[in-house]
PDB file of C-alpha atoms in Angstrom:
ATOM      1  CA  ASP A   1      19.720  -5.351 -17.492  1.00  0.00           C
ATOM      2  CA  GLY A   2      17.872  -4.935 -14.222  1.00  0.00           C
ATOM      3  CA  GLY A   3      18.929  -7.084 -11.332  1.00  0.00           C
ATOM      4  CA  ILE A   4      20.586  -7.537  -7.986  1.00  0.00           C
ATOM      5  CA  THR A   5      24.325  -7.770  -7.566  1.00  0.00           C
ATOM      6  CA  GLN A   6      26.180  -9.087  -4.557  1.00  0.00           C
ATOM      7  CA  SER A   7      29.890  -8.872  -4.072  1.00  0.00           C
ATOM      8  CA  PRO A   8      32.143 -10.575  -3.555  1.00  0.00           C
ATOM      9  CA  LYS A   9      31.028 -14.086  -4.524  1.00  0.00           C
ATOM     10  CA  TYR A  10      33.417 -15.662  -1.985  1.00  0.00           C
ATOM     11  CA  LEU A  11      34.744 -14.023   1.165  1.00  0.00           C
ATOM     12  CA  PHE A  12      37.207 -15.360   3.703  1.00  0.00           C
ATOM     13  CA  ARG A  13      37.795 -13.773   7.101  1.00  0.00           C
ATOM     14  CA  LYS A  14      39.533 -14.553  10.339  1.00  0.00           C
ATOM     15  CA  GLU A  15      37.484 -14.990  13.458  1.00  0.00           C
ATOM     16  CA  GLY A  16      37.055 -11.734  15.359  1.00  0.00           C
ATOM     17  CA  GLN A  17      36.944  -9.508  12.278  1.00  0.00           C
ATOM     18  CA  ASN A  18      33.898  -7.629  11.075  1.00  0.00           C
ATOM     19  CA  VAL A  19      33.060  -8.033   7.401  1.00  0.00           C
ATOM     20  CA  THR A  20      30.637  -6.153   5.138  1.00  0.00           C
ATOM     21  CA  LEU A  21      28.716  -7.798   2.308  1.00  0.00           C
ATOM     22  CA  SER A  22      27.544  -5.623  -0.543  1.00  0.00           C
ATOM     23  CA  CYS A  23      24.083  -5.698  -2.167  1.00  0.00           C
ATOM     24  CA  GLU A  24      22.975  -3.353  -4.950  1.00  0.00           C
ATOM     25  CA  GLN A  25      19.777  -3.413  -7.011  1.00  0.00           C
ATOM     26  CA  ASN A  26      18.661  -1.424 -10.056  1.00  0.00           C
ATOM     27  CA  LEU A  27      15.094  -2.737 -10.114  1.00  0.00           C
ATOM     28  CA  ASN A  28      13.775   0.427  -8.424  1.00  0.00           C
ATOM     29  CA  HIS A  29      12.423  -1.744  -5.613  1.00  0.00           C
ATOM     30  CA  ASP A  30      11.618  -0.114  -2.295  1.00  0.00           C
ATOM     31  CA  ALA A  31      12.184  -3.156  -0.112  1.00  0.00           C
ATOM     32  CA  MET A  32      15.394  -5.102   0.402  1.00  0.00           C
ATOM     33  CA  TYR A  33      16.155  -8.169   2.490  1.00  0.00           C
ATOM     34  CA  TRP A  34      19.074 -10.203   3.813  1.00  0.00           C
ATOM     35  CA  TYR A  35      18.814 -13.943   4.319  1.00  0.00           C
ATOM     36  CA  ARG A  36      21.154 -16.569   5.594  1.00  0.00           C
ATOM     37  CA  GLN A  37      21.172 -20.080   4.125  1.00  0.00           C
ATOM     38  CA  ASP A  38      22.726 -23.085   5.849  1.00  0.00           C
ATOM     39  CA  PRO A  39      22.849 -26.613   4.404  1.00  0.00           C
ATOM     40  CA  GLY A  40      19.535 -28.451   4.659  1.00  0.00           C
ATOM     41  CA  GLN A  41      17.670 -25.427   5.983  1.00  0.00           C
ATOM     42  CA  GLY A  42      15.277 -22.936   4.505  1.00  0.00           C
ATOM     43  CA  LEU A  43      16.199 -19.290   4.181  1.00  0.00           C
ATOM     44  CA  ARG A  44      16.213 -17.347   7.432  1.00  0.00           C
ATOM     45  CA  LEU A  45      15.592 -13.616   7.492  1.00  0.00           C
ATOM     46  CA  ILE A  46      18.294 -11.459   9.051  1.00  0.00           C
ATOM     47  CA  TYR A  47      17.142  -7.885   8.368  1.00  0.00           C
ATOM     48  CA  TYR A  48      14.795  -6.117   5.991  1.00  0.00           C
ATOM     49  CA  SER A  49      14.137  -2.556   4.909  1.00  0.00           C
ATOM     50  CA  GLN A  50      11.019  -1.242   3.211  1.00  0.00           C
ATOM     51  CA  ILE A  51      12.171   2.345   2.847  1.00  0.00           C
ATOM     52  CA  VAL A  52      15.394   4.331   2.868  1.00  0.00           C
ATOM     53  CA  ASN A  53      16.787   5.074   6.339  1.00  0.00           C
ATOM     54  CA  ASP A  54      14.556   2.479   7.987  1.00  0.00           C
ATOM     55  CA  PHE A  55      15.071  -1.224   8.647  1.00  0.00           C
ATOM     56  CA  GLN A  56      13.735  -3.977  10.905  1.00  0.00           C
ATOM     57  CA  LYS A  57      15.230  -7.052  12.502  1.00  0.00           C
ATOM     58  CA  GLY A  58      14.308 -10.426  11.105  1.00  0.00           C
ATOM     59  CA  ASP A  59      14.388 -13.764  12.884  1.00  0.00           C
ATOM     60  CA  ILE A  60      18.171 -13.996  13.355  1.00  0.00           C
ATOM     61  CA  ALA A  61      19.479 -10.400  13.586  1.00  0.00           C
ATOM     62  CA  GLU A  62      21.886 -10.938  16.475  1.00  0.00           C
ATOM     63  CA  GLY A  63      25.488 -10.362  15.438  1.00  0.00           C
ATOM     64  CA  TYR A  64      24.522  -8.529  12.242  1.00  0.00           C
ATOM     65  CA  SER A  65      23.993  -4.877  11.330  1.00  0.00           C
ATOM     66  CA  VAL A  66      22.685  -3.093   8.232  1.00  0.00           C
ATOM     67  CA  SER A  67      22.249   0.386   6.799  1.00  0.00           C
ATOM     68  CA  ARG A  68      19.943   1.755   4.115  1.00  0.00           C
ATOM     69  CA  GLU A  69      21.248   5.154   3.081  1.00  0.00           C
ATOM     70  CA  LYS A  70      20.281   4.742  -0.572  1.00  0.00           C
ATOM     71  CA  LYS A  71      17.340   2.986  -2.223  1.00  0.00           C
ATOM     72  CA  GLU A  72      19.698   0.918  -4.365  1.00  0.00           C
ATOM     73  CA  SER A  73      22.012  -0.322  -1.628  1.00  0.00           C
ATOM     74  CA  PHE A  74      21.594  -2.458   1.504  1.00  0.00           C
ATOM     75  CA  PRO A  75      24.968  -3.585   2.909  1.00  0.00           C
ATOM     76  CA  LEU A  76      25.155  -6.202   5.641  1.00  0.00           C
ATOM     77  CA  THR A  77      27.903  -6.253   8.261  1.00  0.00           C
ATOM     78  CA  VAL A  78      28.665  -9.539   9.956  1.00  0.00           C
ATOM     79  CA  THR A  79      30.191  -8.601  13.274  1.00  0.00           C
ATOM     80  CA  SER A  80      32.531 -10.558  15.513  1.00  0.00           C
ATOM     81  CA  ALA A  81      29.548 -11.105  17.830  1.00  0.00           C
ATOM     82  CA  GLN A  82      27.947 -13.501  15.329  1.00  0.00           C
ATOM     83  CA  LYS A  83      28.756 -16.945  16.734  1.00  0.00           C
ATOM     84  CA  ASN A  84      28.494 -18.989  13.519  1.00  0.00           C
ATOM     85  CA  PRO A  85      29.073 -16.592  10.624  1.00  0.00           C
ATOM     86  CA  THR A  86      30.114 -19.141   8.009  1.00  0.00           C
ATOM     87  CA  ALA A  87      27.138 -19.406   5.645  1.00  0.00           C
ATOM     88  CA  PHE A  88      25.715 -18.459   2.254  1.00  0.00           C
ATOM     89  CA  TYR A  89      24.206 -14.966   2.384  1.00  0.00           C
ATOM     90  CA  LEU A  90      21.454 -13.911   0.012  1.00  0.00           C
ATOM     91  CA  CYS A  91      20.133 -10.442  -0.676  1.00  0.00           C
ATOM     92  CA  ALA A  92      16.680  -9.912  -2.164  1.00  0.00           C
ATOM     93  CA  SER A  93      14.435  -7.038  -3.156  1.00  0.00           C
ATOM     94  CA  SER A  94      10.761  -6.480  -3.882  1.00  0.00           C
ATOM     95  CA  GLN A  95       8.251  -3.776  -4.733  1.00  0.00           C
ATOM     96  CA  VAL A  96       6.151  -2.223  -2.009  1.00  0.00           C
ATOM     97  CA  GLU A  97       3.841   0.136  -3.887  1.00  0.00           C
ATOM     98  CA  GLY A  98       1.988  -0.779  -7.052  1.00  0.00           C
ATOM     99  CA  GLY A  99       2.744  -4.465  -7.030  1.00  0.00           C
ATOM    100  CA  PRO A 100       2.775  -7.665  -4.996  1.00  0.00           C
ATOM    101  CA  TRP A 101       5.488  -6.858  -2.466  1.00  0.00           C
ATOM    102  CA  SER A 102       5.857 -10.487  -1.574  1.00  0.00           C
ATOM    103  CA  GLU A 103       7.495 -11.425  -4.889  1.00  0.00           C
ATOM    104  CA  GLN A 104      11.109 -11.244  -3.862  1.00  0.00           C
ATOM    105  CA  TYR A 105      13.967 -11.398  -6.346  1.00  0.00           C
ATOM    106  CA  PHE A 106      17.337 -12.682  -5.216  1.00  0.00           C
ATOM    107  CA  GLY A 107      20.936 -11.847  -5.930  1.00  0.00           C
ATOM    108  CA  PRO A 108      23.584 -14.506  -6.680  1.00  0.00           C
ATOM    109  CA  GLY A 109      24.733 -14.751  -3.065  1.00  0.00           C
ATOM    110  CA  THR A 110      27.985 -14.377  -1.139  1.00  0.00           C
ATOM    111  CA  ARG A 111      29.601 -17.376   0.506  1.00  0.00           C
ATOM    112  CA  LEU A 112      31.339 -16.255   3.695  1.00  0.00           C
ATOM    113  CA  THR A 113      33.881 -18.498   5.389  1.00  0.00           C
ATOM    114  CA  VAL A 114      35.256 -17.508   8.773  1.00  0.00           C
ATOM    115  CA  THR A 115      38.166 -19.465  10.248  1.00  0.00           C
TER     116      THR A 115
ATOM    117  CA  GLY B   1      10.855 -18.667  12.978  1.00  0.00           C
ATOM    118  CA  GLN B   2       8.288 -20.757  11.195  1.00  0.00           C
ATOM    119  CA  GLN B   3       9.238 -22.898   8.219  1.00  0.00           C
ATOM    120  CA  LEU B   4       7.015 -24.612   5.719  1.00  0.00           C
ATOM    121  CA  ASN B   5       7.018 -28.396   5.348  1.00  0.00           C
ATOM    122  CA  GLN B   6       8.134 -29.509   1.919  1.00  0.00           C
ATOM    123  CA  SER B   7       8.014 -33.032   0.586  1.00  0.00           C
ATOM    124  CA  PRO B   8       9.673 -35.022  -0.625  1.00  0.00           C
ATOM    125  CA  GLN B   9      13.058 -33.886   0.664  1.00  0.00           C
ATOM    126  CA  SER B  10      14.739 -35.271  -2.437  1.00  0.00           C
ATOM    127  CA  MET B  11      13.853 -37.039  -5.666  1.00  0.00           C
ATOM    128  CA  PHE B  12      15.981 -38.945  -8.141  1.00  0.00           C
ATOM    129  CA  ILE B  13      14.162 -39.483 -11.428  1.00  0.00           C
ATOM    130  CA  GLN B  14      14.768 -40.430 -15.038  1.00  0.00           C
ATOM    131  CA  GLU B  15      14.698 -37.838 -17.780  1.00  0.00           C
ATOM    132  CA  GLY B  16      11.204 -37.577 -19.244  1.00  0.00           C
ATOM    133  CA  GLU B  17       9.367 -38.408 -16.018  1.00  0.00           C
ATOM    134  CA  ASP B  18       6.870 -36.052 -14.397  1.00  0.00           C
ATOM    135  CA  VAL B  19       7.587 -34.711 -10.914  1.00  0.00           C
ATOM    136  CA  SER B  20       5.292 -33.580  -8.112  1.00  0.00           C
ATOM    137  CA  MET B  21       6.192 -31.857  -4.880  1.00  0.00           C
ATOM    138  CA  ASN B  22       4.220 -30.057  -2.224  1.00  0.00           C
ATOM    139  CA  CYS B  23       4.425 -27.547   0.554  1.00  0.00           C
ATOM    140  CA  THR B  24       2.180 -27.561   3.610  1.00  0.00           C
ATOM    141  CA  SER B  25       1.545 -25.432   6.659  1.00  0.00           C
ATOM    142  CA  SER B  26      -0.747 -25.312   9.659  1.00  0.00           C
ATOM    143  CA  SER B  27      -1.381 -21.622   8.892  1.00  0.00           C
ATOM    144  CA  ILE B  28      -3.323 -19.909   6.133  1.00  0.00           C
ATOM    145  CA  PHE B  29      -1.304 -18.085   3.486  1.00  0.00           C
ATOM    146  CA  ASN B  30      -2.434 -15.446   0.999  1.00  0.00           C
ATOM    147  CA  THR B  31       0.480 -15.869  -1.401  1.00  0.00           C
ATOM    148  CA  TRP B  32       2.509 -18.898  -2.468  1.00  0.00           C
ATOM    149  CA  LEU B  33       5.768 -18.621  -4.385  1.00  0.00           C
ATOM    150  CA  TRP B  34       7.945 -21.301  -5.940  1.00  0.00           C
ATOM    151  CA  TYR B  35      11.682 -20.811  -6.460  1.00  0.00           C
ATOM    152  CA  LYS B  36      14.454 -22.901  -8.013  1.00  0.00           C
ATOM    153  CA  GLN B  37      18.014 -22.708  -6.735  1.00  0.00           C
ATOM    154  CA  GLU B  38      21.049 -24.148  -8.481  1.00  0.00           C
ATOM    155  CA  PRO B  39      24.279 -24.879  -6.564  1.00  0.00           C
ATOM    156  CA  GLY B  40      26.083 -21.738  -5.483  1.00  0.00           C
ATOM    157  CA  GLU B  41      23.445 -19.423  -6.939  1.00  0.00           C
ATOM    158  CA  GLY B  42      20.526 -17.407  -5.642  1.00  0.00           C
ATOM    159  CA  PRO B  43      16.930 -18.681  -5.919  1.00  0.00           C
ATOM    160  CA  VAL B  44      15.048 -17.785  -9.094  1.00  0.00           C
ATOM    161  CA  LEU B  45      11.323 -17.074  -8.908  1.00  0.00           C
ATOM    162  CA  LEU B  46       9.370 -19.590 -11.015  1.00  0.00           C
ATOM    163  CA  ILE B  47       5.693 -19.057 -10.222  1.00  0.00           C
ATOM    164  CA  ALA B  48       3.619 -16.798  -7.948  1.00  0.00           C
ATOM    165  CA  LEU B  49       0.087 -17.699  -6.784  1.00  0.00           C
ATOM    166  CA  TYR B  50      -2.422 -15.313  -5.192  1.00  0.00           C
ATOM    167  CA  LYS B  51      -5.832 -16.998  -5.021  1.00  0.00           C
ATOM    168  CA  ALA B  52      -7.060 -20.226  -3.464  1.00  0.00           C
ATOM    169  CA  GLY B  53      -7.520 -22.835  -6.190  1.00  0.00           C
ATOM    170  CA  GLU B  54      -5.392 -20.885  -8.675  1.00  0.00           C
ATOM    171  CA  LEU B  55      -3.488 -22.989 -11.188  1.00  0.00           C
ATOM    172  CA  THR B  56      -0.587 -21.271 -12.981  1.00  0.00           C
ATOM    173  CA  SER B  57       1.870 -22.596 -15.544  1.00  0.00           C
ATOM    174  CA  ASN B  58       5.332 -21.515 -16.612  1.00  0.00           C
ATOM    175  CA  GLY B  59       6.435 -23.735 -19.481  1.00  0.00           C
ATOM    176  CA  ARG B  60       6.632 -27.318 -18.188  1.00  0.00           C
ATOM    177  CA  LEU B  61       6.000 -26.148 -14.624  1.00  0.00           C
ATOM    178  CA  THR B  62       2.531 -25.938 -13.114  1.00  0.00           C
ATOM    179  CA  ALA B  63       1.759 -24.804  -9.577  1.00  0.00           C
ATOM    180  CA  GLN B  64      -1.472 -24.738  -7.623  1.00  0.00           C
ATOM    181  CA  PHE B  65      -2.644 -22.719  -4.632  1.00  0.00           C
ATOM    182  CA  GLY B  66      -4.428 -25.224  -2.389  1.00  0.00           C
ATOM    183  CA  ILE B  67      -8.108 -24.666  -1.700  1.00  0.00           C
ATOM    184  CA  THR B  68      -7.558 -24.716   2.065  1.00  0.00           C
ATOM    185  CA  ARG B  69      -4.884 -21.999   1.590  1.00  0.00           C
ATOM    186  CA  LYS B  70      -2.574 -24.115   3.742  1.00  0.00           C
ATOM    187  CA  ASP B  71      -0.735 -25.833   0.934  1.00  0.00           C
ATOM    188  CA  SER B  72       0.649 -25.534  -2.567  1.00  0.00           C
ATOM    189  CA  PHE B  73       1.836 -27.980  -5.202  1.00  0.00           C
ATOM    190  CA  LEU B  74       4.408 -27.845  -7.987  1.00  0.00           C
ATOM    191  CA  ASN B  75       4.491 -30.219 -10.939  1.00  0.00           C
ATOM    192  CA  ILE B  76       7.203 -30.501 -13.552  1.00  0.00           C
ATOM    193  CA  SER B  77       6.307 -32.392 -16.700  1.00  0.00           C
ATOM    194  CA  ALA B  78       8.726 -34.270 -18.964  1.00  0.00           C
ATOM    195  CA  SER B  79      11.770 -33.510 -16.816  1.00  0.00           C
ATOM    196  CA  ILE B  80      15.125 -32.728 -18.412  1.00  0.00           C
ATOM    197  CA  PRO B  81      18.637 -32.710 -16.910  1.00  0.00           C
ATOM    198  CA  SER B  82      18.645 -28.920 -16.493  1.00  0.00           C
ATOM    199  CA  ASP B  83      15.718 -29.224 -14.066  1.00  0.00           C
ATOM    200  CA  VAL B  84      18.269 -30.341 -11.472  1.00  0.00           C
ATOM    201  CA  GLY B  85      18.302 -28.090  -8.434  1.00  0.00           C
ATOM    202  CA  ILE B  86      16.551 -27.367  -5.172  1.00  0.00           C
ATOM    203  CA  TYR B  87      12.958 -26.192  -5.357  1.00  0.00           C
ATOM    204  CA  PHE B  88      11.749 -23.969  -2.525  1.00  0.00           C
ATOM    205  CA  CYS B  89       8.256 -22.884  -1.682  1.00  0.00           C
ATOM    206  CA  ALA B  90       7.624 -19.633   0.143  1.00  0.00           C
ATOM    207  CA  GLY B  91       4.443 -18.210   1.597  1.00  0.00           C
ATOM    208  CA  HIS B  92       3.164 -14.899   2.808  1.00  0.00           C
ATOM    209  CA  ARG B  93       0.623 -14.530   5.591  1.00  0.00           C
ATOM    210  CA  THR B  94      -1.597 -11.485   5.937  1.00  0.00           C
ATOM    211  CA  GLY B  95      -0.243  -9.043   8.500  1.00  0.00           C
ATOM    212  CA  PHE B  96       3.291 -10.429   8.423  1.00  0.00           C
ATOM    213  CA  GLN B  97       6.028  -8.388   6.724  1.00  0.00           C
ATOM    214  CA  LYS B  98       8.068 -11.340   5.611  1.00  0.00           C
ATOM    215  CA  LEU B  99       8.044 -14.582   3.655  1.00  0.00           C
ATOM    216  CA  VAL B 100       8.236 -18.028   5.223  1.00  0.00           C
ATOM    217  CA  PHE B 101      10.351 -20.535   3.309  1.00  0.00           C
ATOM    218  CA  GLY B 102      10.247 -24.293   2.974  1.00  0.00           C
ATOM    219  CA  THR B 103      13.313 -26.455   3.489  1.00  0.00           C
ATOM    220  CA  GLY B 104      13.433 -27.392  -0.176  1.00  0.00           C
ATOM    221  CA  THR B 105      13.055 -30.431  -2.434  1.00  0.00           C
ATOM    222  CA  ARG B 106      16.291 -31.539  -4.093  1.00  0.00           C
ATOM    223  CA  LEU B 107      15.678 -32.842  -7.613  1.00  0.00           C
ATOM    224  CA  LEU B 108      18.164 -34.991  -9.482  1.00  0.00           C
ATOM    225  CA  VAL B 109      17.467 -36.040 -13.081  1.00  0.00           C
ATOM    226  CA  SER B 110      19.276 -38.902 -14.735  1.00  0.00           C
ATOM    227  CA  PRO B 111      19.775 -38.597 -18.516  1.00  0.00           C
TER     228      PRO B 111
END
């Protein structure tokens, strides 16, 4: 089955620690995205990548970092510089060539709690 | 960043009723998407719209791309308890490499 996997589902960290969230897709999509979701708010874009070894900041990139070494993988690191890291994090992917790139497909999410 | 205006914010209806919700913006969009999100899960794409005036159905769901290109509508007919969730709209503007999301409409269905 094609899809997007995120792991772990729940993650707990102490303040001051960096943490990396995993996102893998086997949809053969070129583009991948990270969003943050807080209660009562729409999704906010953290980072996106449309091709391997290239990525761009979204609206709320401060305190986060990403890498895109493989087409299938787009891990997100939440650094200690992120002031309010507790949130639900969603990874998504979409086509770029040969299809409507704007149709994004989401993973199941990772809920990060930092205390 | 910009967000789309969705209304209503929440709805509590009886099973079997029809539901309507909308998404509006002050900007023109070239794509409208509708997603459903259940608690603790990622959003699932329901319907994608690409042309002004387009009307597209997916089972009991029907969505329309507004003629002004600044709005979109989602209708759910004969609601059932499993329709419960948060419905998000998302739009894409020409020249922008990202989607803009609405704040969601929370739907509750009473059996």
